Amino acid sequence: MRKKILATALSLTMAATLLVGCGGGGQDASSDKSSDKGGGDKKEIVVGFSQVGAESDWRTANSESMKSTFSKENGYELIFDDAQQKQENQITAIRNFIQQEVDYIILAPVTETGWDTVLKEAKDADIPVIIVDRMVEVSDDSLYTAWVGSNFKLEGQKACEWLKAYAEAKGIKEINIVDIQGTIGASAQIGRTEALNDAVKANGWNLVAQQTGEFTQAKGQEVMESILKKGDDINVVYCENDNEAFGAIDAIKAAGKKVGPDGDILVMSFDTVKDGITKTMEGEIICNTECNPLHGSRVEEIIKKLEDGGTPDKQAYVEEGIYAHSDDVAKVTIDGTDYEVTKVTQEVIDKRAY
Ligand code: GYE
């Protein structure tokens, strides 16, 4: 812990030196800072961010968004911790942030439960905690200040409504579906799985297998390989993120089957990262529901509000779309709200920021 504090102090000094060095031409170095609250000697805001890991393209985009927002130039000192998908590492990271007396703690929690104790420690230390992406389930809401992320159940509902409409449009009578789930206990898994389970019941689909792929390509491939070996009839695979879909597609091809609208198996996915929507344009992924990872500026807005003495919304959902290979389904309707389905073209891919 001491080591880490020293390392932070050192990097602060180094950064300060760098800043002065960059000032050039004898200028006042502090004028290089773009801290928009003016005042050249405004102190940097120290932010500790406990990130889940680096399991997917979505996660990489999310980390980049946070790093570019909470930069020196923007007036922040970011202490970034990658927990390698382990909650115990996240708990240790949060305790380190408390020791280091950071101004804010940002947590992207791996799973929903198990946070009460450590968040109470942060609260006792008077450090606001902002939850991003997945949710926490705590006994006392005051253990965190605000949350921003996606409505994962809604994402799943959109995907299932799309499948129902697509099957109708194409005359597909029977749905034999496999669910490659995300990390068990993560909000993104809970919401997407729940929506599928509901749709299976409501539409009389046959759920052939349901197993976690831990949101990674390697595990997605491994799980799909073992499911295919059993030889059951499968015509749809519902992957709970793009990386699992990449792995599942490889496994399906290796088993001598064809993916896509004219093939044996339709692959569905979530996230819409660049490679994901590219595969959607090609048809290897038939439908891809958006999950936006660019949370940096959203979290910064919360911090700015708190710095100005305001109260941010306790929970804020990000607006997201749905993308497909074809225009067979123009829109899906959930609880009376229409969501237009975007057919993926090269232009859509070129515009993608992640
Ligand atoms: O879908 C997946 C990532 O929590 C929304 O985590 C996030 C999910 C995302 O690993 O790719």
GROMACS .gro file of C-alpha atoms and ligand atoms in nm:
model
  365
    1MET     CA    1   0.000   0.000   0.000
    2ARG     CA    2   0.280   0.233   0.100
    3LYS     CA    3   0.452   0.149  -0.220
    4LYS     CA    4   0.145   0.251  -0.414
    5ILE     CA    5   0.114   0.582  -0.232
    6LEU     CA    6   0.479   0.651  -0.302
    7ALA     CA    7   0.432   0.554  -0.666
    8THR     CA    8   0.138   0.792  -0.693
    9ALA     CA    9   0.334   1.071  -0.530
   10LEU     CA   10   0.616   1.004  -0.767
   11SER     CA   11   0.395   1.001  -1.073
   12LEU     CA   12   0.233   1.325  -0.955
   13THR     CA   13   0.577   1.485  -0.927
   14MET     CA   14   0.679   1.348  -1.263
   15ALA     CA   15   0.360   1.471  -1.421
   16ALA     CA   16   0.407   1.813  -1.267
   17THR     CA   17   0.761   1.824  -1.402
   18LEU     CA   18   0.633   1.720  -1.740
   19LEU     CA   19   0.367   1.988  -1.734
   20VAL     CA   20   0.623   2.252  -1.651
   21GLY     CA   21   0.848   2.108  -1.919
   22CYS     CA   22   0.569   2.126  -2.173
   23GLY     CA   23   0.488   2.484  -2.088
   24GLY     CA   24   0.768   2.592  -2.319
   25GLY     CA   25   0.893   2.944  -2.388
   26GLY     CA   26   0.889   3.036  -2.018
   27GLN     CA   27   0.510   3.036  -2.012
   28ASP     CA   28   0.316   2.981  -1.695
   29ALA     CA   29   0.273   2.603  -1.692
   30SER     CA   30  -0.056   2.621  -1.508
   31SER     CA   31  -0.214   2.796  -1.804
   32ASP     CA   32  -0.175   2.467  -1.995
   33LYS     CA   33  -0.437   2.308  -1.777
   34SER     CA   34  -0.780   2.314  -1.925
   35SER     CA   35  -0.958   2.282  -1.594
   36ASP     CA   36  -1.268   2.474  -1.691
   37LYS     CA   37  -1.331   2.619  -1.353
   38GLY     CA   38  -1.052   2.865  -1.430
   39GLY     CA   39  -0.793   2.961  -1.173
   40GLY     CA   40  -0.444   2.848  -1.274
   41ASP     CA   41  -0.361   2.683  -0.942
   42LYS     CA   42  -0.675   2.479  -0.911
   43LYS     CA   43  -0.591   2.148  -0.754
   44GLU     CA   44  -0.619   1.831  -0.956
   45ILE     CA   45  -0.915   1.610  -0.872
   46VAL     CA   46  -0.791   1.267  -0.769
   47VAL     CA   47  -1.007   0.984  -0.899
   48GLY     CA   48  -0.960   0.615  -0.822
   49PHE     CA   49  -1.121   0.390  -1.081
   50SER     CA   50  -1.167   0.020  -1.012
   51GLN     CA   51  -1.222  -0.140  -1.352
   52VAL     CA   52  -1.354  -0.497  -1.388
   53GLY     CA   53  -1.080  -0.615  -1.621
   54ALA     CA   54  -1.000  -0.627  -1.990
   55GLU     CA   55  -1.224  -0.918  -2.090
   56SER     CA   56  -1.383  -0.768  -2.400
   57ASP     CA   57  -1.359  -0.502  -2.670
   58TRP     CA   58  -1.639  -0.320  -2.490
   59ARG     CA   59  -1.429  -0.309  -2.175
   60THR     CA   60  -1.124  -0.177  -2.363
   61ALA     CA   61  -1.335   0.101  -2.514
   62ASN     CA   62  -1.474   0.178  -2.169
   63SER     CA   63  -1.126   0.199  -2.013
   64GLU     CA   64  -1.007   0.426  -2.292
   65SER     CA   65  -1.308   0.652  -2.247
   66MET     CA   66  -1.236   0.684  -1.875
   67LYS     CA   67  -0.863   0.739  -1.925
   68SER     CA   68  -0.907   1.007  -2.188
   69THR     CA   69  -1.168   1.189  -1.979
   70PHE     CA   70  -0.984   1.176  -1.647
   71SER     CA   71  -0.657   1.300  -1.789
   72LYS     CA   72  -0.401   1.546  -1.654
   73GLU     CA   73  -0.500   1.793  -1.927
   74ASN     CA   74  -0.857   1.784  -1.801
   75GLY     CA   75  -0.744   1.849  -1.445
   76TYR     CA   76  -0.748   1.497  -1.301
   77GLU     CA   77  -0.513   1.250  -1.143
   78LEU     CA   78  -0.651   0.907  -1.236
   79ILE     CA   79  -0.550   0.599  -1.040
   80PHE     CA   80  -0.661   0.313  -1.263
   81ASP     CA   81  -0.688  -0.040  -1.127
   82ASP     CA   82  -0.762  -0.346  -1.343
   83ALA     CA   83  -0.917  -0.615  -1.122
   84GLN     CA   84  -0.884  -0.899  -1.373
   85GLN     CA   85  -1.250  -0.992  -1.329
   86LYS     CA   86  -1.205  -1.062  -0.957
   87GLN     CA   87  -1.419  -0.896  -0.692
   88GLU     CA   88  -1.154  -0.945  -0.422
   89ASN     CA   89  -0.913  -0.735  -0.634
   90GLN     CA   90  -1.177  -0.463  -0.663
   91ILE     CA   91  -1.226  -0.459  -0.287
   92THR     CA   92  -0.850  -0.427  -0.236
   93ALA     CA   93  -0.835  -0.146  -0.492
   94ILE     CA   94  -1.115   0.046  -0.318
   95ARG     CA   95  -0.937   0.009   0.016
   96ASN     CA   96  -0.620   0.145  -0.144
   97PHE     CA   97  -0.812   0.441  -0.283
   98ILE     CA   98  -0.948   0.514   0.065
   99GLN     CA   99  -0.594   0.497   0.209
  100GLN     CA  100  -0.476   0.737  -0.058
  101GLU     CA  101  -0.760   0.974   0.029
  102VAL     CA  102  -0.877   1.014  -0.330
  103ASP     CA  103  -1.149   1.270  -0.399
  104TYR     CA  104  -1.379   1.025  -0.580
  105ILE     CA  105  -1.403   0.650  -0.621
  106ILE     CA  106  -1.545   0.512  -0.943
  107LEU     CA  107  -1.645   0.148  -0.944
  108ALA     CA  108  -1.738  -0.071  -1.242
  109PRO     CA  109  -1.847  -0.371  -1.035
  110VAL     CA  110  -1.787  -0.723  -1.164
  111THR     CA  111  -2.103  -0.857  -0.996
  112GLU     CA  112  -2.395  -0.690  -0.821
  113THR     CA  113  -2.360  -0.829  -0.470
  114GLY     CA  114  -2.091  -0.824  -0.202
  115TRP     CA  115  -2.018  -0.452  -0.181
  116ASP     CA  116  -2.182  -0.340   0.144
  117THR     CA  117  -1.876  -0.359   0.370
  118VAL     CA  118  -1.625  -0.185   0.148
  119LEU     CA  119  -1.870   0.083   0.032
  120LYS     CA  120  -1.948   0.154   0.397
  121GLU     CA  121  -1.575   0.206   0.451
  122ALA     CA  122  -1.570   0.459   0.165
  123LYS     CA  123  -1.876   0.633   0.306
  124ASP     CA  124  -1.716   0.653   0.652
  125ALA     CA  125  -1.411   0.810   0.488
  126ASP     CA  126  -1.644   1.065   0.322
  127ILE     CA  127  -1.544   0.967  -0.030
  128PRO     CA  128  -1.826   0.975  -0.285
  129VAL     CA  129  -1.857   0.654  -0.485
  130ILE     CA  130  -1.987   0.662  -0.841
  131ILE     CA  131  -2.095   0.330  -0.989
  132VAL     CA  132  -2.059   0.291  -1.363
  133ASP     CA  133  -2.178   0.028  -1.615
  134ARG     CA  134  -2.305  -0.266  -1.403
  135MET     CA  135  -2.509  -0.205  -1.090
  136VAL     CA  136  -2.452  -0.286  -0.722
  137GLU     CA  137  -2.715  -0.440  -0.500
  138VAL     CA  138  -2.668  -0.289  -0.154
  139SER     CA  139  -2.883  -0.284   0.157
  140ASP     CA  140  -2.851   0.093   0.184
  141ASP     CA  141  -2.869   0.319  -0.122
  142SER     CA  142  -2.667   0.589   0.044
  143LEU     CA  143  -2.358   0.367   0.007
  144TYR     CA  144  -2.312   0.511  -0.339
  145THR     CA  145  -2.371   0.859  -0.475
  146ALA     CA  146  -2.482   0.791  -0.831
  147TRP     CA  147  -2.492   0.527  -1.102
  148VAL     CA  148  -2.477   0.554  -1.480
  149GLY     CA  149  -2.505   0.261  -1.719
  150SER     CA  150  -2.731   0.063  -1.948
  151ASN     CA  151  -3.072  -0.092  -1.910
  152PHE     CA  152  -2.962  -0.451  -1.964
  153LYS     CA  153  -3.306  -0.606  -1.936
  154LEU     CA  154  -3.433  -0.367  -2.202
  155GLU     CA  155  -3.140  -0.462  -2.425
  156GLY     CA  156  -3.238  -0.827  -2.391
  157GLN     CA  157  -3.604  -0.750  -2.456
  158LYS     CA  158  -3.517  -0.565  -2.776
  159ALA     CA  159  -3.307  -0.858  -2.897
  160CYS     CA  160  -3.583  -1.112  -2.821
  161GLU     CA  161  -3.856  -0.902  -2.983
  162TRP     CA  162  -3.636  -0.874  -3.288
  163LEU     CA  163  -3.592  -1.254  -3.302
  164LYS     CA  164  -3.963  -1.311  -3.266
  165ALA     CA  165  -4.041  -1.068  -3.551
  166TYR     CA  166  -3.759  -1.201  -3.770
  167ALA     CA  167  -3.877  -1.561  -3.726
  168GLU     CA  168  -4.228  -1.454  -3.825
  169ALA     CA  169  -4.101  -1.263  -4.130
  170LYS     CA  170  -3.888  -1.559  -4.244
  171GLY     CA  171  -4.134  -1.834  -4.161
  172ILE     CA  172  -3.902  -1.994  -3.905
  173LYS     CA  173  -4.138  -2.221  -3.713
  174GLU     CA  174  -3.913  -2.354  -3.439
  175ILE     CA  175  -3.656  -2.171  -3.230
  176ASN     CA  176  -3.392  -2.398  -3.075
  177ILE     CA  177  -3.179  -2.149  -2.892
  178VAL     CA  178  -2.852  -2.158  -2.695
  179ASP     CA  179  -2.771  -1.884  -2.444
  180ILE     CA  180  -2.402  -1.811  -2.389
  181GLN     CA  181  -2.430  -1.601  -2.078
  182GLY     CA  182  -2.202  -1.329  -1.947
  183THR     CA  183  -2.025  -1.336  -1.611
  184ILE     CA  184  -2.279  -1.483  -1.371
  185GLY     CA  185  -2.408  -1.223  -1.127
  186ALA     CA  186  -2.310  -0.924  -1.343
  187SER     CA  187  -2.600  -0.688  -1.422
  188ALA     CA  188  -2.538  -0.729  -1.795
  189GLN     CA  189  -2.579  -1.105  -1.758
  190ILE     CA  190  -2.876  -1.086  -1.523
  191GLY     CA  191  -3.077  -0.850  -1.745
  192ARG     CA  192  -2.998  -1.016  -2.077
  193THR     CA  193  -3.060  -1.369  -1.945
  194GLU     CA  194  -3.382  -1.266  -1.773
  195ALA     CA  195  -3.518  -1.114  -2.093
  196LEU     CA  196  -3.438  -1.432  -2.285
  197ASN     CA  197  -3.591  -1.660  -2.021
  198ASP     CA  198  -3.911  -1.452  -2.035
  199ALA     CA  199  -3.921  -1.468  -2.416
  200VAL     CA  200  -3.857  -1.845  -2.417
  201LYS     CA  201  -4.161  -1.889  -2.193
  202ALA     CA  202  -4.382  -1.641  -2.375
  203ASN     CA  203  -4.306  -1.769  -2.725
  204GLY     CA  204  -4.262  -2.140  -2.663
  205TRP     CA  205  -3.898  -2.140  -2.777
  206ASN     CA  206  -3.680  -2.436  -2.692
  207LEU     CA  207  -3.384  -2.335  -2.471
  208VAL     CA  208  -3.130  -2.603  -2.566
  209ALA     CA  209  -2.845  -2.492  -2.339
  210GLN     CA  210  -2.756  -2.203  -2.110
  211GLN     CA  211  -2.400  -2.163  -1.990
  212THR     CA  212  -2.160  -1.882  -1.908
  213GLY     CA  213  -1.894  -1.769  -2.153
  214GLU     CA  214  -1.765  -1.511  -1.902
  215PHE     CA  215  -1.787  -1.236  -2.166
  216THR     CA  216  -1.466  -1.359  -2.333
  217GLN     CA  217  -1.397  -1.486  -2.683
  218ALA     CA  218  -1.198  -1.789  -2.562
  219LYS     CA  219  -1.469  -1.907  -2.325
  220GLY     CA  220  -1.742  -1.834  -2.579
  221GLN     CA  221  -1.567  -2.061  -2.825
  222GLU     CA  222  -1.502  -2.334  -2.570
  223VAL     CA  223  -1.862  -2.339  -2.447
  224MET     CA  224  -2.003  -2.342  -2.801
  225GLU     CA  225  -1.771  -2.627  -2.901
  226SER     CA  226  -1.888  -2.842  -2.613
  227ILE     CA  227  -2.257  -2.765  -2.676
  228LEU     CA  228  -2.224  -2.851  -3.048
  229LYS     CA  229  -2.064  -3.184  -2.960
  230LYS     CA  230  -2.388  -3.297  -2.799
  231GLY     CA  231  -2.549  -3.289  -3.142
  232ASP     CA  232  -2.875  -3.115  -3.048
  233ASP     CA  233  -3.069  -2.918  -3.305
  234ILE     CA  234  -2.969  -2.553  -3.273
  235ASN     CA  235  -3.073  -2.270  -3.501
  236VAL     CA  236  -3.006  -1.962  -3.285
  237VAL     CA  237  -2.722  -1.869  -3.048
  238TYR     CA  238  -2.783  -1.574  -2.816
  239CYS     CA  239  -2.441  -1.449  -2.709
  240GLU     CA  240  -2.448  -1.197  -2.427
  241ASN     CA  241  -2.162  -0.995  -2.579
  242ASP     CA  242  -1.969  -0.953  -2.904
  243ASN     CA  243  -1.654  -1.132  -2.793
  244GLU     CA  244  -1.847  -1.444  -2.700
  245ALA     CA  245  -2.011  -1.422  -3.043
  246PHE     CA  246  -1.670  -1.411  -3.213
  247GLY     CA  247  -1.572  -1.728  -3.027
  248ALA     CA  248  -1.905  -1.900  -3.094
  249ILE     CA  249  -1.883  -1.821  -3.468
  250ASP     CA  250  -1.537  -1.982  -3.483
  251ALA     CA  251  -1.668  -2.291  -3.304
  252ILE     CA  252  -1.970  -2.321  -3.536
  253LYS     CA  253  -1.751  -2.291  -3.845
  254ALA     CA  254  -1.502  -2.542  -3.707
  255ALA     CA  255  -1.789  -2.786  -3.662
  256GLY     CA  256  -1.861  -2.756  -4.036
  257LYS     CA  257  -2.176  -2.550  -3.997
  258LYS     CA  258  -2.262  -2.219  -4.157
  259VAL     CA  259  -2.360  -1.903  -3.971
  260GLY     CA  260  -2.585  -1.637  -4.118
  261PRO     CA  261  -2.926  -1.584  -4.277
  262ASP     CA  262  -2.876  -1.859  -4.535
  263GLY     CA  263  -2.683  -2.091  -4.307
  264ASP     CA  264  -2.758  -2.330  -4.023
  265ILE     CA  265  -2.732  -2.103  -3.721
  266LEU     CA  266  -2.821  -1.739  -3.651
  267VAL     CA  267  -2.587  -1.568  -3.404
  268MET     CA  268  -2.720  -1.282  -3.195
  269SER     CA  269  -2.507  -1.050  -2.987
  270PHE     CA  270  -2.481  -0.740  -2.768
  271ASP     CA  271  -2.238  -0.443  -2.752
  272THR     CA  272  -2.201  -0.339  -3.121
  273VAL     CA  273  -1.827  -0.276  -3.100
  274LYS     CA  274  -1.669  -0.209  -3.438
  275ASP     CA  275  -1.581  -0.575  -3.509
  276GLY     CA  276  -1.925  -0.674  -3.385
  277ILE     CA  277  -2.119  -0.451  -3.622
  278THR     CA  278  -1.880  -0.542  -3.904
  279LYS     CA  279  -1.979  -0.906  -3.854
  280THR     CA  280  -2.341  -0.788  -3.840
  281MET     CA  281  -2.306  -0.623  -4.181
  282GLU     CA  282  -2.158  -0.949  -4.311
  283GLY     CA  283  -2.444  -1.153  -4.158
  284GLU     CA  284  -2.229  -1.367  -3.928
  285ILE     CA  285  -2.407  -1.184  -3.648
  286ILE     CA  286  -2.770  -1.145  -3.749
  287CYS     CA  287  -2.877  -0.893  -3.485
  288ASN     CA  288  -2.664  -0.687  -3.247
  289THR     CA  289  -2.812  -0.482  -2.964
  290GLU     CA  290  -2.618  -0.171  -2.867
  291CYS     CA  291  -2.449  -0.130  -2.530
  292ASN     CA  292  -2.262   0.197  -2.515
  293PRO     CA  293  -1.925   0.192  -2.330
  294LEU     CA  294  -1.834   0.561  -2.359
  295HIS     CA  295  -1.906   0.649  -1.999
  296GLY     CA  296  -1.610   0.882  -1.932
  297SER     CA  297  -1.789   1.208  -2.002
  298ARG     CA  298  -2.105   1.085  -1.827
  299VAL     CA  299  -1.914   1.015  -1.507
  300GLU     CA  300  -1.732   1.345  -1.539
  301GLU     CA  301  -2.065   1.526  -1.557
  302ILE     CA  302  -2.162   1.367  -1.226
  303ILE     CA  303  -1.833   1.474  -1.068
  304LYS     CA  304  -1.869   1.829  -1.199
  305LYS     CA  305  -2.216   1.850  -1.054
  306LEU     CA  306  -2.087   1.732  -0.715
  307GLU     CA  307  -1.796   1.978  -0.732
  308ASP     CA  308  -2.050   2.255  -0.789
  309GLY     CA  309  -2.246   2.145  -0.485
  310GLY     CA  310  -2.530   1.992  -0.685
  311THR     CA  311  -2.706   1.658  -0.661
  312PRO     CA  312  -2.670   1.430  -0.962
  313ASP     CA  313  -2.945   1.183  -1.056
  314LYS     CA  314  -2.915   0.873  -0.844
  315GLN     CA  315  -2.951   0.651  -1.152
  316ALA     CA  316  -2.918   0.738  -1.517
  317TYR     CA  317  -2.972   0.508  -1.815
  318VAL     CA  318  -2.795   0.556  -2.143
  319GLU     CA  319  -3.002   0.557  -2.465
  320GLU     CA  320  -2.917   0.273  -2.699
  321GLY     CA  321  -3.020   0.133  -3.036
  322ILE     CA  322  -3.052  -0.202  -3.209
  323TYR     CA  323  -2.867  -0.310  -3.524
  324ALA     CA  324  -2.930  -0.592  -3.770
  325HIS     CA  325  -2.796  -0.750  -4.086
  326SER     CA  326  -3.116  -0.694  -4.280
  327ASP     CA  327  -3.418  -0.466  -4.279
  328ASP     CA  328  -3.663  -0.754  -4.240
  329VAL     CA  329  -3.762  -0.608  -3.902
  330ALA     CA  330  -3.803  -0.230  -3.908
  331LYS     CA  331  -3.870  -0.173  -3.540
  332VAL     CA  332  -3.930  -0.347  -3.210
  333THR     CA  333  -4.178  -0.230  -2.951
  334ILE     CA  334  -4.119  -0.273  -2.577
  335ASP     CA  335  -4.375  -0.151  -2.325
  336GLY     CA  336  -4.530   0.080  -2.583
  337THR     CA  337  -4.202   0.237  -2.694
  338ASP     CA  338  -4.075   0.184  -3.048
  339TYR     CA  339  -3.707   0.124  -3.117
  340GLU     CA  340  -3.607   0.156  -3.479
  341VAL     CA  341  -3.377  -0.120  -3.605
  342THR     CA  342  -3.073   0.008  -3.796
  343LYS     CA  343  -2.951  -0.202  -4.085
  344VAL     CA  344  -2.570  -0.204  -4.068
  345THR     CA  345  -2.397  -0.047  -4.368
  346GLN     CA  346  -2.034   0.054  -4.417
  347GLU     CA  347  -2.135   0.409  -4.330
  348VAL     CA  348  -2.270   0.295  -3.992
  349ILE     CA  349  -1.942   0.113  -3.924
  350ASP     CA  350  -1.730   0.412  -4.027
  351LYS     CA  351  -1.918   0.635  -3.786
  352ARG     CA  352  -1.867   0.395  -3.493
  353ALA     CA  353  -1.650   0.550  -3.223
  354TYR     CA  354  -1.569   0.223  -3.044
  355GYE     O1  355  -2.153  -0.618  -2.256
  355GYE     C1  356  -1.934  -0.694  -2.207
  355GYE     C2  357  -1.841  -0.657  -2.098
  355GYE     O2  358  -2.098  -0.480  -1.834
  355GYE     C3  359  -2.200  -0.388  -2.024
  355GYE     O3  360  -1.924  -0.629  -1.990
  355GYE     C4  361  -2.083  -0.458  -1.969
  355GYE     C5  362  -2.051  -0.589  -2.037
  355GYE     C6  363  -2.037  -0.588  -2.187
  355GYE     O4  364  -1.743  -0.747  -2.077
  355GYE     O5  365  -1.874  -0.695  -2.332
   0.00000   0.00000   0.00000
